[in-house]
PDB file of C-alpha atoms in Angstrom:
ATOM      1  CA  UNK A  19     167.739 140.668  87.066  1.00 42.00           C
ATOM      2  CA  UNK A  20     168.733 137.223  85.507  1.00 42.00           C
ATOM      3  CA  UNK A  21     166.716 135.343  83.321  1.00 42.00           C
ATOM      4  CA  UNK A  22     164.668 132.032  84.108  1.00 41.00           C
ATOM      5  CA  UNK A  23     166.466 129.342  82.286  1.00 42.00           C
ATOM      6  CA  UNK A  24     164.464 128.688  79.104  1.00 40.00           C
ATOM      7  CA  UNK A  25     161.842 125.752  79.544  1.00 42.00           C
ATOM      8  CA  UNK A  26     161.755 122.062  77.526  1.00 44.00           C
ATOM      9  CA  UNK A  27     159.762 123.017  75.053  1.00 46.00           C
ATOM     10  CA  UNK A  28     160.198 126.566  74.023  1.00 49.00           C
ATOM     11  CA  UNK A  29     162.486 128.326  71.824  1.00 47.00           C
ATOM     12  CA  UNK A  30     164.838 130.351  72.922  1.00 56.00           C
ATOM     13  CA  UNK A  31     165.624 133.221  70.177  1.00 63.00           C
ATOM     14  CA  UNK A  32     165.037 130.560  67.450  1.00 72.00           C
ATOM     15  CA  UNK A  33     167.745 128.396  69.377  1.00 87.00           C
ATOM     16  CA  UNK A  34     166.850 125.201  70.946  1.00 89.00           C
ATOM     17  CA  UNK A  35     168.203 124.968  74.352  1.00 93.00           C
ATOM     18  CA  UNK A  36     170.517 121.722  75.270  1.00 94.00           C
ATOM     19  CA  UNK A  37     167.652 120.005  77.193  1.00 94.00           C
ATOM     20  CA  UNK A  38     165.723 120.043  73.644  1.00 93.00           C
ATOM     21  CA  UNK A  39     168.725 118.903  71.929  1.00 92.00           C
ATOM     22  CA  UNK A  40     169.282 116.464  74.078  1.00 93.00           C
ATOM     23  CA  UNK A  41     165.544 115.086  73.960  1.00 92.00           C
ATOM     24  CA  UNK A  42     165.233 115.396  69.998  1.00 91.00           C
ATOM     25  CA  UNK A  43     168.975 113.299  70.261  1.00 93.00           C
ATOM     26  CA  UNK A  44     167.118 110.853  72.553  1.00 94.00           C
ATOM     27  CA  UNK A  45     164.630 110.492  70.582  1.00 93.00           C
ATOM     28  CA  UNK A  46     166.536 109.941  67.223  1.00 93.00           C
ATOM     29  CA  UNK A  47     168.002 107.071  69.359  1.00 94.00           C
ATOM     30  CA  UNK A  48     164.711 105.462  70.219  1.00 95.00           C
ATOM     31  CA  UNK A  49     163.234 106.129  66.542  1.00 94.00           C
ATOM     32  CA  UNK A  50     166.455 104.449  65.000  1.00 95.00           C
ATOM     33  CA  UNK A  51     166.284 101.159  67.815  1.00 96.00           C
ATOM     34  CA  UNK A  52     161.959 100.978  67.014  1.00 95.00           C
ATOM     35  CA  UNK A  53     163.161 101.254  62.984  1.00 95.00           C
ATOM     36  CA  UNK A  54     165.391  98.336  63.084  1.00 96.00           C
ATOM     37  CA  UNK A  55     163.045  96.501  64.982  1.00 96.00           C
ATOM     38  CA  UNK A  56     160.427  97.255  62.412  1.00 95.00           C
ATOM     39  CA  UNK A  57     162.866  96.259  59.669  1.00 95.00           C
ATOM     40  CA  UNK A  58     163.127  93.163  61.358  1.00 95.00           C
ATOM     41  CA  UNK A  59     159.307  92.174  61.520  1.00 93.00           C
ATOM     42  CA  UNK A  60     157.955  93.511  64.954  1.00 94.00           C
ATOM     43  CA  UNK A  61     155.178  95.164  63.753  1.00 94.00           C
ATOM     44  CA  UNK A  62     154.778  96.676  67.712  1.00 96.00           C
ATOM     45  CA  UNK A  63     157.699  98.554  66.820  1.00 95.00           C
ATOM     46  CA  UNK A  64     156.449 100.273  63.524  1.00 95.00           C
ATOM     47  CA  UNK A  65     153.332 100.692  65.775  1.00 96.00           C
ATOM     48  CA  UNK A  66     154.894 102.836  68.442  1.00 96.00           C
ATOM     49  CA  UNK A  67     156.720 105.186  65.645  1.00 95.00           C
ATOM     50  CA  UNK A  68     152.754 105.948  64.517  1.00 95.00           C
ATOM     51  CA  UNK A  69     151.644 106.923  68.018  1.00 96.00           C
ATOM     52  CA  UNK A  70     154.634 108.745  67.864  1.00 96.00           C
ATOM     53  CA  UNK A  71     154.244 110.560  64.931  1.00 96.00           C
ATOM     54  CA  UNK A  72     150.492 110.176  64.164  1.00 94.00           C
ATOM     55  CA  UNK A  73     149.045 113.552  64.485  1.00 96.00           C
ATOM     56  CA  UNK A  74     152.398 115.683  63.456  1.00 95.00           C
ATOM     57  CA  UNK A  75     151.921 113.905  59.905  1.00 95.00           C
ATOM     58  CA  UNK A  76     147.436 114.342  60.312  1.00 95.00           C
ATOM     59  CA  UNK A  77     148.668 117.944  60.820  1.00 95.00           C
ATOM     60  CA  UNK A  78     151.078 118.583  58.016  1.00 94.00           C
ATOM     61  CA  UNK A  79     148.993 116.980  55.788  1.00 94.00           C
ATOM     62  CA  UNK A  80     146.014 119.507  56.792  1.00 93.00           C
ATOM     63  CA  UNK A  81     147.875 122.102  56.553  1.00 92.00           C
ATOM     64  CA  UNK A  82     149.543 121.775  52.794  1.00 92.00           C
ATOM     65  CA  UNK A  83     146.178 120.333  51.471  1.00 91.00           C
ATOM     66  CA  UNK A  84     143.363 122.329  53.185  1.00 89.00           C
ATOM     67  CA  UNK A  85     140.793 119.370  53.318  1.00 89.00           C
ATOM     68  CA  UNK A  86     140.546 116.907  56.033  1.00 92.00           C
ATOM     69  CA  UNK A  87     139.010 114.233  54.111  1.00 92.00           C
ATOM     70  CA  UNK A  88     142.049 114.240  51.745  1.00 93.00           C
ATOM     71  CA  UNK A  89     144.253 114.903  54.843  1.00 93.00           C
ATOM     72  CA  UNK A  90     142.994 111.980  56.336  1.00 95.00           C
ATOM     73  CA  UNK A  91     143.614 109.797  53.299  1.00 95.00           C
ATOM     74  CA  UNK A  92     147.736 111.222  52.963  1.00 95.00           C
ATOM     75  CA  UNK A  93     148.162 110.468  56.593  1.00 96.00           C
ATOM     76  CA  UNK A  94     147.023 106.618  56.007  1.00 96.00           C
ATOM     77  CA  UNK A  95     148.948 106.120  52.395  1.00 96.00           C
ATOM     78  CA  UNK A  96     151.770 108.317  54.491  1.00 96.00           C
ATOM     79  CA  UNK A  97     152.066 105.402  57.205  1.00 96.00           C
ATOM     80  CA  UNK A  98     151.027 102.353  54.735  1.00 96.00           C
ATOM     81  CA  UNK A  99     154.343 103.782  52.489  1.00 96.00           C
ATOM     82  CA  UNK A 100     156.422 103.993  55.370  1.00 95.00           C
ATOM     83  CA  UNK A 101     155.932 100.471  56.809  1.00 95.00           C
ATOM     84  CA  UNK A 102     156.355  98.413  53.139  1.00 95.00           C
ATOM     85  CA  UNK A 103     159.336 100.663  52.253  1.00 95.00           C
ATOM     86  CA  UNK A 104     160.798 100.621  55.840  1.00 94.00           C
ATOM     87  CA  UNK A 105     163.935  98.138  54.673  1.00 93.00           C
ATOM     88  CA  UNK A 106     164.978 101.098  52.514  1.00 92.00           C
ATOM     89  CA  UNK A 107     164.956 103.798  55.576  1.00 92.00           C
ATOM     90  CA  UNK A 108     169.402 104.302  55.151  1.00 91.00           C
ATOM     91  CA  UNK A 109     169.368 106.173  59.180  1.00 92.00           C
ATOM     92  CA  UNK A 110     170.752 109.099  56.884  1.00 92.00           C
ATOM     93  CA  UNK A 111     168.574 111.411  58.729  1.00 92.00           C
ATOM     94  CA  UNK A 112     166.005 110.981  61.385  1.00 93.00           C
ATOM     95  CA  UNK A 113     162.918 109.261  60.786  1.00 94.00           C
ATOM     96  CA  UNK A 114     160.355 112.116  61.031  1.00 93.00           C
ATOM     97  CA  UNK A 115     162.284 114.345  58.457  1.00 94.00           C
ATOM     98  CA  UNK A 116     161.708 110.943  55.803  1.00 95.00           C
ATOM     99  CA  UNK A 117     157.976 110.410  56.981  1.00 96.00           C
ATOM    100  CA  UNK A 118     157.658 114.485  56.449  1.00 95.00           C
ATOM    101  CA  UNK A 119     159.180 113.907  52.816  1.00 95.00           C
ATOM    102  CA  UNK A 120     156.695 110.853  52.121  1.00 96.00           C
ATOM    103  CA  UNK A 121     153.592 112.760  53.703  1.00 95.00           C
ATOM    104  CA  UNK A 122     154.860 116.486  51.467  1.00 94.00           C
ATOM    105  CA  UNK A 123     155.482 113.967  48.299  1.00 94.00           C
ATOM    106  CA  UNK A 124     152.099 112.678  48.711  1.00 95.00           C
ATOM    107  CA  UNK A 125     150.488 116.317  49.119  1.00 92.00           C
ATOM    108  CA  UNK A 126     152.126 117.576  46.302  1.00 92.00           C
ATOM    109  CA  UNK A 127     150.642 114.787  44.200  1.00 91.00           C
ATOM    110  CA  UNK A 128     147.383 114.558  45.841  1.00 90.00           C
ATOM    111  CA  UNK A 129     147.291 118.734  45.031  1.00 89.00           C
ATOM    112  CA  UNK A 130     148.481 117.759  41.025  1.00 87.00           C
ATOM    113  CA  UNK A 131     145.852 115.534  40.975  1.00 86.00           C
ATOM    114  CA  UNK A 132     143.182 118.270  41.802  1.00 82.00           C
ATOM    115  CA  UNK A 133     144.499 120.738  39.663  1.00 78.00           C
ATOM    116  CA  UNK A 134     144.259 118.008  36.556  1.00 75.00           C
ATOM    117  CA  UNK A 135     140.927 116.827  37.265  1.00 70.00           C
ATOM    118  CA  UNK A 136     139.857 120.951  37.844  1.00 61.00           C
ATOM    119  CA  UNK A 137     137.949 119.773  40.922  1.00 49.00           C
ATOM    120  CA  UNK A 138     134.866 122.917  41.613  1.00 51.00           C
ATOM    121  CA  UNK A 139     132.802 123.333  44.944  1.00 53.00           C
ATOM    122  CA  UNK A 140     129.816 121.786  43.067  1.00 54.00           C
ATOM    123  CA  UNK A 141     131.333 118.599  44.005  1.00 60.00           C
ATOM    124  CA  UNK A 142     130.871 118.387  48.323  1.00 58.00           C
ATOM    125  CA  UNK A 143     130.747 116.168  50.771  1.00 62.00           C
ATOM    126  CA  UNK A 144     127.212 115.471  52.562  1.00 64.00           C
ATOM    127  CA  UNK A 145     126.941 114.983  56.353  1.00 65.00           C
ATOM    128  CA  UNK A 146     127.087 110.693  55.732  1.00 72.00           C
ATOM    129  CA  UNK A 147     130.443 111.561  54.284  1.00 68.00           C
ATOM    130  CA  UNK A 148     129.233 110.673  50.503  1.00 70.00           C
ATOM    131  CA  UNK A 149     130.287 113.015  47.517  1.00 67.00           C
ATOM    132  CA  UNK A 150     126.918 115.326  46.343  1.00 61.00           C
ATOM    133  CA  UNK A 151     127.101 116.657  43.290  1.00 61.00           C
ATOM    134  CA  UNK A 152     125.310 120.255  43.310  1.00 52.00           C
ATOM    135  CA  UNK A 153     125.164 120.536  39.487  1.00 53.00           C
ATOM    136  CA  UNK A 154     122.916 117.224  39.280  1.00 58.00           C
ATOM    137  CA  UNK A 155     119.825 118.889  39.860  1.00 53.00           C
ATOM    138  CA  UNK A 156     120.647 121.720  37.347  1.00 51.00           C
ATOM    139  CA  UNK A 157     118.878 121.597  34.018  1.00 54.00           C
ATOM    140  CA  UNK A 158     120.330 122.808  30.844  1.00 54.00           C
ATOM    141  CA  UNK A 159     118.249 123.543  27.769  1.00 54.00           C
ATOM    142  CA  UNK A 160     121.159 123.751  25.378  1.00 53.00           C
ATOM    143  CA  UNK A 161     120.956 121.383  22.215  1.00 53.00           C
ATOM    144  CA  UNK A 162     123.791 119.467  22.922  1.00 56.00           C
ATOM    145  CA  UNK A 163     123.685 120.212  26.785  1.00 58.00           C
ATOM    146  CA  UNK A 164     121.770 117.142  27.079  1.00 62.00           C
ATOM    147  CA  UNK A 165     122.757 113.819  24.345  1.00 70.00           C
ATOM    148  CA  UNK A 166     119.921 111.608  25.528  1.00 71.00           C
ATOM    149  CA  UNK A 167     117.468 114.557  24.730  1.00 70.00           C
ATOM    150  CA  UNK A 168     119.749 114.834  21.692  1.00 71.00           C
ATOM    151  CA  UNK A 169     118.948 111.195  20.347  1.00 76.00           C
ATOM    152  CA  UNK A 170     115.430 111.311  21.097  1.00 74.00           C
ATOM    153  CA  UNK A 171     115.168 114.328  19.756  1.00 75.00           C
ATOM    154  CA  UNK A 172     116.783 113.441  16.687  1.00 79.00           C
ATOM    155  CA  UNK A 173     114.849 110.239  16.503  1.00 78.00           C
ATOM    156  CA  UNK A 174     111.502 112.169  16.512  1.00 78.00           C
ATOM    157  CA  UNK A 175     112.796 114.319  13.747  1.00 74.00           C
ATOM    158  CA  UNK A 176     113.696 111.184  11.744  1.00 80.00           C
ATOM    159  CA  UNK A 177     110.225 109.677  12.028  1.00 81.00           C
ATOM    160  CA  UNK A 178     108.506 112.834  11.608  1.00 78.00           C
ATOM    161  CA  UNK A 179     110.762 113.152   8.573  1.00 74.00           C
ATOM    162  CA  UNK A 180     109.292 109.446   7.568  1.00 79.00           C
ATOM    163  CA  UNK A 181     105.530 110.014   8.247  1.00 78.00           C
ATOM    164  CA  UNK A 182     105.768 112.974   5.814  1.00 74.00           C
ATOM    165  CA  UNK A 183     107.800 111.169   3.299  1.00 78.00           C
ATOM    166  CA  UNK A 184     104.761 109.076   3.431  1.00 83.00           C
ATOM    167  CA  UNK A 185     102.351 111.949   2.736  1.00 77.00           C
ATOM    168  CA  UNK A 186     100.981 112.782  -0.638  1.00 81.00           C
ATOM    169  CA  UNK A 187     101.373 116.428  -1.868  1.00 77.00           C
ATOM    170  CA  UNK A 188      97.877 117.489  -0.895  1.00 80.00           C
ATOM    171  CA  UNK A 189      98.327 116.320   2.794  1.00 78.00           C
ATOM    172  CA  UNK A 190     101.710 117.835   2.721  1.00 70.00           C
ATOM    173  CA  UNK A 191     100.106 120.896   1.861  1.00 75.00           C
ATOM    174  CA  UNK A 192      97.216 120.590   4.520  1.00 76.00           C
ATOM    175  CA  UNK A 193      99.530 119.724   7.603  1.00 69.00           C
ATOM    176  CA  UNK A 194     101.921 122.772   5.860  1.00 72.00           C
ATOM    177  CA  UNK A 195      99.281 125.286   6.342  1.00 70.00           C
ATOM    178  CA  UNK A 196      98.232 123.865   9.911  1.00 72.00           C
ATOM    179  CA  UNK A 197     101.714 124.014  10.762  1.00 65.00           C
ATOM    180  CA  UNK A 198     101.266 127.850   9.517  1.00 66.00           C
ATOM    181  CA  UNK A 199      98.087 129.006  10.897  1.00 65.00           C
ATOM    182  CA  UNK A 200      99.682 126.416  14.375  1.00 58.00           C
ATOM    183  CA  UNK A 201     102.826 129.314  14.470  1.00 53.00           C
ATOM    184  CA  UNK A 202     101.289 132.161  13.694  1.00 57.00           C
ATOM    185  CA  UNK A 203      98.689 131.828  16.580  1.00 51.00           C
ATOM    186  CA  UNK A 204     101.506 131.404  18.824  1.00 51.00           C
ATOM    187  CA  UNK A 205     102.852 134.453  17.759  1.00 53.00           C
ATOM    188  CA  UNK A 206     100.110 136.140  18.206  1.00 54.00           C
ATOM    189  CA  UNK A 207      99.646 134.787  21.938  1.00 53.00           C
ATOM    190  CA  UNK A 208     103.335 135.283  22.171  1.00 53.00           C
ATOM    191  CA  UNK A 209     104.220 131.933  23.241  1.00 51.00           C
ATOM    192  CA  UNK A 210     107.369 131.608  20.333  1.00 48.00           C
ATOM    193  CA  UNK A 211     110.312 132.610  21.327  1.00 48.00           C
ATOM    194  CA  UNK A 212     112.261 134.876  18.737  1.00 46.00           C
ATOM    195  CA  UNK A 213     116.176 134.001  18.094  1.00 46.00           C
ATOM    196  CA  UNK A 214     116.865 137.485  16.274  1.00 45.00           C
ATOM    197  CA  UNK A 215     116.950 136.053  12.472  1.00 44.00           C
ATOM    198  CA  UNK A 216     113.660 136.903  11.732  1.00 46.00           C
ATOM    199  CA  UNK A 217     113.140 139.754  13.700  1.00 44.00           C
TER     200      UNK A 217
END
């Protein structure tokens, strides 16, 4: 029994048939006539190569970067790059394989670019669209976690440090012991927290 000729559109053991070759040639053709067009100002022209190629790039772009915000953003710079350096397209190869090279260039940095800024899911986008930040509303007690808390802290220590500069030795003494009798009561209640150097 003989085999259906193969259809446009399908492979045919990893061959393209001739009516595929012949439409990809056809195509080259068009691309190449709507490039010098474009090259020459007719901005209809460059638009009819984005319908033409507009969701192949959306798609590559998806695919290498994994985020369709970003995706979205390559896809625009992809076509923006294309149409200002357009007078530099040389019709050495056809003009999907150079949009494919801008639109991988621009994935590649766009994935250098996250790997240098260590980008982390605490950093999402909300249902608006806006970047949310899921670490803001995390506290951290640390000393230095916090320098605004640092400063003011510091500042109360300095005018602490002032007012009992400004003591004589028998008040010194008196807001000592309080100080004293002030700990050890906590202690007792068990409302200091031990750091393991005194036990």
């Amino acid at each position: 029994m003989a085999k259906a000729a193969a259809q446009p559109g399908t492979r045919n053991g990893g061959k393209l048939t001739q009516a595929q070759l012949d439409a990809r040639a056809q195509q080259r053709t068009e691309d190449d006539e709507l490039i010098r067009e474009a090259q020459k100002g007719q901005r209809t022209a460059f638009d009819a190569l984005v319908r033409r190629y507009d969701q192949s790039v959306l798609r590559l772009a998806l695919h290498m970067l994994g985020n369709e915000q970003d995706a979205q953003d390559v896809h625009q710079e992809a076509f923006i790059k294309a149409y200002r350096h357009l007078g530099n397209f040389r019709f050495e190869c056809s003009f999907y394989t150079w949009l494919y090279r801008i639109v991988t260039n621009l994935c590649l940095d766009q994935l250098r670019r996250r790997k240098s800024r260590r980008e982390d899911p605490a950093t999402v986008l909300d249902a608006s669209g806006d970047e949310m930040d899921l670490m803001a509303n995390i506290t951290d007690d640390r000393a230095m976690a916090n320098p605004g808390r640092e400063l003011d802290r510091k500042v109360m220590s300095e005018r602490i440090g002032e007012a009992l500069n400004k003591l004589t030795p028998r008040e010194l003494n008196g807001v000592r012991a309080e100080a004293l009798s002030g700990a050890e009561a906590a202690d007792d209640r068990g409302d200091v927290e031990h750091d393991g150097r005194d036990g």
